[in-house]
mmCIF file of C-alpha atoms in Angstrom:
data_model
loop_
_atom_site.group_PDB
_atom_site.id
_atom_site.type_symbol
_atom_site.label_atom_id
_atom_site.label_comp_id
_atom_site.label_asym_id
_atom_site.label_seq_id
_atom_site.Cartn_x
_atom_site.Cartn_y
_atom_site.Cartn_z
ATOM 1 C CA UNK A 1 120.295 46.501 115.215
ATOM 2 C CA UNK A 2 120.245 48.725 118.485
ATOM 3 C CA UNK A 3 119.883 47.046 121.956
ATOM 4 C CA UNK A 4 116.630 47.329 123.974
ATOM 5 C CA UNK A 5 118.541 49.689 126.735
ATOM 6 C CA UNK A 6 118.617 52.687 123.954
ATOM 7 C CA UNK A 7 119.052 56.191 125.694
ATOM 8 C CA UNK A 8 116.708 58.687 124.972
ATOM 9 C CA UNK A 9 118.424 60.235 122.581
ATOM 10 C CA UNK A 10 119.393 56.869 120.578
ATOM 11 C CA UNK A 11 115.619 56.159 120.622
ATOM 12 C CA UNK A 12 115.032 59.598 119.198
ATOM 13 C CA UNK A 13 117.588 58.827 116.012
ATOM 14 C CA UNK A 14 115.736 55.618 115.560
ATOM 15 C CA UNK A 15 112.004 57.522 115.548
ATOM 16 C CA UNK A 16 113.495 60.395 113.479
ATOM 17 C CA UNK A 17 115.360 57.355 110.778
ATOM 18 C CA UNK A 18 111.686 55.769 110.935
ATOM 19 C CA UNK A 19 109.947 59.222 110.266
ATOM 20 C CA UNK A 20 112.407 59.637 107.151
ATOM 21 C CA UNK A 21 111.676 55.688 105.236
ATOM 22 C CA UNK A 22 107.736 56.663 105.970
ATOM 23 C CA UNK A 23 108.483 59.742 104.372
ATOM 24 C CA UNK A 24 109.944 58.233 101.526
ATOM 25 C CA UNK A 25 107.450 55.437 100.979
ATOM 26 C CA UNK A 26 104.756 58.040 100.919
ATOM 27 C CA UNK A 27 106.416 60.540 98.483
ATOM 28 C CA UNK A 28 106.721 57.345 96.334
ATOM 29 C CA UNK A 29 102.405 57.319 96.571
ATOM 30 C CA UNK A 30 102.363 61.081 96.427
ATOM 31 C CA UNK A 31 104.836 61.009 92.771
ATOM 32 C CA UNK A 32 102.838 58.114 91.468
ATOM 33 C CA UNK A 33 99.140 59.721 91.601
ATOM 34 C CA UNK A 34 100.889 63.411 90.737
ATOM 35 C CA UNK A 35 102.317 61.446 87.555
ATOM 36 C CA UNK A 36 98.479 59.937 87.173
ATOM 37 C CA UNK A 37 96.578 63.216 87.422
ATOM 38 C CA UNK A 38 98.926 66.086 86.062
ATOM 39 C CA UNK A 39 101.815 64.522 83.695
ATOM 40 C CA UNK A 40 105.203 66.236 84.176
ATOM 41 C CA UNK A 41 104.151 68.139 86.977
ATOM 42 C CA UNK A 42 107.025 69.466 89.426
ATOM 43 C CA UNK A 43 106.942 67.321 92.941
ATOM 44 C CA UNK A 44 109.515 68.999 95.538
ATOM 45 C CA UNK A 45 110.073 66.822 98.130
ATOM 46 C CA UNK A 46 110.215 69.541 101.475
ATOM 47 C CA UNK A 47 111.037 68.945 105.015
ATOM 48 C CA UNK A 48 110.067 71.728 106.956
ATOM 49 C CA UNK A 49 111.494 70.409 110.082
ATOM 50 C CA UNK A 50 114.601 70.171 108.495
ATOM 51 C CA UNK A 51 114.233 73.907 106.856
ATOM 52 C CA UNK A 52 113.687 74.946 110.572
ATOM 53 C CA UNK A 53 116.213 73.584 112.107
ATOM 54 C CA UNK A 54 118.581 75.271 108.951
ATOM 55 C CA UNK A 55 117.401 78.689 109.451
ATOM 56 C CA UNK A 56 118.948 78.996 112.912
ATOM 57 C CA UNK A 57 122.281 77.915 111.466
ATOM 58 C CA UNK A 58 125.493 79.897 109.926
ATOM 59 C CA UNK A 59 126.502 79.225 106.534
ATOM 60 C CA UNK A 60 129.829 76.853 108.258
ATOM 61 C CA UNK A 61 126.676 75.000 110.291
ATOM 62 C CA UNK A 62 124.033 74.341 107.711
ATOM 63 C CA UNK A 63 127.298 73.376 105.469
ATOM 64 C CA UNK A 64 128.368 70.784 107.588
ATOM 65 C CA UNK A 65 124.999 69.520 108.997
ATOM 66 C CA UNK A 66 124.260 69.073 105.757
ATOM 67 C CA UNK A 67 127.340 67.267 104.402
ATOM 68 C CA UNK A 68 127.140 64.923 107.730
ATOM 69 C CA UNK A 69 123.124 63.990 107.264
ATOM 70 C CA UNK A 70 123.796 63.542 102.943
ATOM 71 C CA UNK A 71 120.874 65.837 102.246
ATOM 72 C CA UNK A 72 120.293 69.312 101.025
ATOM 73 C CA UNK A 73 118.223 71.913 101.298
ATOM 74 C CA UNK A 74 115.037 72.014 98.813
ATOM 75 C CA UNK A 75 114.441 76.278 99.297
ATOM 76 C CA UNK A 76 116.962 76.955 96.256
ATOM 77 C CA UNK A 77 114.703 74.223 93.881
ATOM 78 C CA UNK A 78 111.463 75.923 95.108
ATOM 79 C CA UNK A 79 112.197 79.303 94.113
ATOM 80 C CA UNK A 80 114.044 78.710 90.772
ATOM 81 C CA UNK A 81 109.984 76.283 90.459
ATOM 82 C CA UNK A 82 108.111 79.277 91.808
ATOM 83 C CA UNK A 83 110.552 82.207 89.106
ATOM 84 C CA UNK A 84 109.580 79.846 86.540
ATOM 85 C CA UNK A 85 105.845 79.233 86.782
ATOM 86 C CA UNK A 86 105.342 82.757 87.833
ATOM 87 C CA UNK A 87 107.082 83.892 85.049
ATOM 88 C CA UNK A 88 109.936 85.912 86.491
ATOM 89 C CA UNK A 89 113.028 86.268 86.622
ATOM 90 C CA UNK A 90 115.993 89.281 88.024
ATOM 91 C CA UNK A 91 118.873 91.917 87.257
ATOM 92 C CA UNK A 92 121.051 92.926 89.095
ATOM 93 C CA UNK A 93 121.805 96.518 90.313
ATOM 94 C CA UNK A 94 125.274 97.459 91.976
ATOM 95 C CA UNK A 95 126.563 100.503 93.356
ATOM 96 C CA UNK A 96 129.703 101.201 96.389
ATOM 97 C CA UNK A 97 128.037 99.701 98.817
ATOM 98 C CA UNK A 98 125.123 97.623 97.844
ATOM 99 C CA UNK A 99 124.397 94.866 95.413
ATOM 100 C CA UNK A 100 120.583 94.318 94.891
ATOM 101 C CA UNK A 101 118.660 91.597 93.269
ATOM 102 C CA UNK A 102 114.990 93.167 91.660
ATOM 103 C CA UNK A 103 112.229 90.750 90.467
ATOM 104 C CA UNK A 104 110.335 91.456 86.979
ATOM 105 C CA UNK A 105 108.534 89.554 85.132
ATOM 106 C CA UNK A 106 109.997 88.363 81.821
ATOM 107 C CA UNK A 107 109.302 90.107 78.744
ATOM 108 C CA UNK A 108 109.684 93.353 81.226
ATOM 109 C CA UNK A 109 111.433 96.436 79.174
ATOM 110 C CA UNK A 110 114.342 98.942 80.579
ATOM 111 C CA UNK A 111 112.266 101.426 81.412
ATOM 112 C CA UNK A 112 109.785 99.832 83.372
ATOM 113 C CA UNK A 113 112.984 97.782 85.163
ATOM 114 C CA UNK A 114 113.751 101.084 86.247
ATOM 115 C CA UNK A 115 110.723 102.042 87.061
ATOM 116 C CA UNK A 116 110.431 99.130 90.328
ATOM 117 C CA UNK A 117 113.748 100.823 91.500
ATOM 118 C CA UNK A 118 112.143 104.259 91.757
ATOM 119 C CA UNK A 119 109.060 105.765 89.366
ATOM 120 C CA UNK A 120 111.413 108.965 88.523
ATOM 121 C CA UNK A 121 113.832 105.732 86.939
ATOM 122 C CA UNK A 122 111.071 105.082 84.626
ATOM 123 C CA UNK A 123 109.570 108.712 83.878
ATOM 124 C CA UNK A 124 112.994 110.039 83.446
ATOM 125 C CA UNK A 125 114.508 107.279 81.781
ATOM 126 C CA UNK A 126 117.396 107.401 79.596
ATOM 127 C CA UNK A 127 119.258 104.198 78.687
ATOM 128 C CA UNK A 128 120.592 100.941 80.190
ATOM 129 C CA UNK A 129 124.156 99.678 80.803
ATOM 130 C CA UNK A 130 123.581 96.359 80.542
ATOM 131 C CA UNK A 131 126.392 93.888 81.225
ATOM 132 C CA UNK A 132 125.217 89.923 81.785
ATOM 133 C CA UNK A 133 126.615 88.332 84.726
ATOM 134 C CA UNK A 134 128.330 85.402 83.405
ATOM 135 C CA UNK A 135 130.581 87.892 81.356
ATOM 136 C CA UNK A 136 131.163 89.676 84.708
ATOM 137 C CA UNK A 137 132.258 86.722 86.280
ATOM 138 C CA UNK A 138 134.329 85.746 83.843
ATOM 139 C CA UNK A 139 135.873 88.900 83.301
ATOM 140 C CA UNK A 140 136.178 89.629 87.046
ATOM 141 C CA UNK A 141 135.239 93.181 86.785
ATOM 142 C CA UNK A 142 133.439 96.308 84.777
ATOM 143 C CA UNK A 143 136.354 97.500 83.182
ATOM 144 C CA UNK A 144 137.238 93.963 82.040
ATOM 145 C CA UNK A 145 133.514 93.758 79.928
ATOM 146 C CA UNK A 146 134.020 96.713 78.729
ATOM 147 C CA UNK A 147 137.421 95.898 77.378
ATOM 148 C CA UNK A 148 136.244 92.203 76.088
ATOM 149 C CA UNK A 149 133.249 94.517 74.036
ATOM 150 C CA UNK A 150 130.676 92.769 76.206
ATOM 151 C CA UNK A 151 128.956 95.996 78.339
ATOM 152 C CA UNK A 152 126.382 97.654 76.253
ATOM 153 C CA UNK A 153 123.984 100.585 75.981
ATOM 154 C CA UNK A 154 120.274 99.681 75.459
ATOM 155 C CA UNK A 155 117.055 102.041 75.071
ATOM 156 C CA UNK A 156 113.647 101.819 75.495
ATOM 157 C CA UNK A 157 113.038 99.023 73.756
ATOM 158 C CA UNK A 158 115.660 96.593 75.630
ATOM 159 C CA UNK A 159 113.978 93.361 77.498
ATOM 160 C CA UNK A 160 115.809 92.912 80.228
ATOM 161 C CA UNK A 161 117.131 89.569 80.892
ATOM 162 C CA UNK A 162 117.800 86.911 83.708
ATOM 163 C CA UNK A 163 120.430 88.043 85.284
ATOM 164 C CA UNK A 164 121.501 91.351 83.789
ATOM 165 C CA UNK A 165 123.449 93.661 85.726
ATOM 166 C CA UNK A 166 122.385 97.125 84.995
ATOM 167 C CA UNK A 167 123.097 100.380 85.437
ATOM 168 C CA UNK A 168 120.173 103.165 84.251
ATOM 169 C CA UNK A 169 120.371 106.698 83.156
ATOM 170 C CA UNK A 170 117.919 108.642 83.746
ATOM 171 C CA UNK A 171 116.506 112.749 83.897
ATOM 172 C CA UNK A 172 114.856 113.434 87.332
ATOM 173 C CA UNK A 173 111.579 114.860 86.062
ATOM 174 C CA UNK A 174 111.854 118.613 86.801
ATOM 175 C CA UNK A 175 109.132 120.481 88.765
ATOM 176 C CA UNK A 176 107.452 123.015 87.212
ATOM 177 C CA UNK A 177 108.543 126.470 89.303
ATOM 178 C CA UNK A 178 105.940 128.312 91.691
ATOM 179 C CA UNK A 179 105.338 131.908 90.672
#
């Protein structure tokens, strides 16, 4: 139990360790009638105080704020929600000096992959070198799928998958020459 005499800032860890058990008992309420009205729906609990404060952090910050307070943050579990009842998912693309993460939706096909990268991707397309990350990390490089048999060429009818890294061939579409 604190003393009376708190400082300021104890009595602002005791209105803050308040604020979190009212939170709780009311996500308790909030779970019960979302079980009730819409069985096996998704409930994220979300602090967006606590987001807040995270954003103005490094990565060694955030790390160790959150290791010290036992929580975590709940952005990663609202976008994997959000990719999933949207429908979507990502590939990879990876070149010298950039790695880039692209959203489709699921089902999407190579060529129209390519095509949110650049239009001429799609027009032109050719093929996709398709290598799934898990087999890149694993293998620790290109060279090492392609040597374990595990990079492959797919055409137009390829659905990309979650996660794919690919790289696409493709024709720039030639412009017809003024006479």
């Amino acid at each position: 139990m604190k003393s009376v005499d708190a400082n300021k800032m104890e009595w602002k860890d005791i209105t803050c360790e308040l604020c979190q058990v009212e939170f709780v008992l009311r996500l308790i309420k909030i779970k019960e009638w979302v079980d009730k009205h819409d069985p096996g729906a998704l409930v994220i609990p979300f602090s967006g105080a606590l987001e807040l404060k995270l954003q103005d952090m490094s990565a060694e910050e955030k790390q160790k704020y959150l290791e010290e307070n036992m929580t975590q943050s709940a952005l990663p579990k609202i976008i994997k929600a959000g990719y999933a009842a949207l429908q979507l998912e990502y590939f990879f693309t990876a070149g010298p000096d950039e790695v880039r993460a692209w959203t489709i939706r699921k089902g999407t096909k190579a060529p129209q992959a390519a095509g949110k990268i650049h239009t001429d991707f799609e027009k032109g397309f050719i093929m996709a070198e398709v290598m799934k990350y898990e087999d890149f990390k694993e293998g620790g490089s290109e060279a090492a799928v392609k040597a374990a048999g595990k990079y492959r060429q797919q055409g137009r009818n390829y659905v990309v998958e979650d996660g794919d890294i690919i790289f696409f061939k493709f024709n720039t579409p030639q412009q017809p020459k003024k006479k």
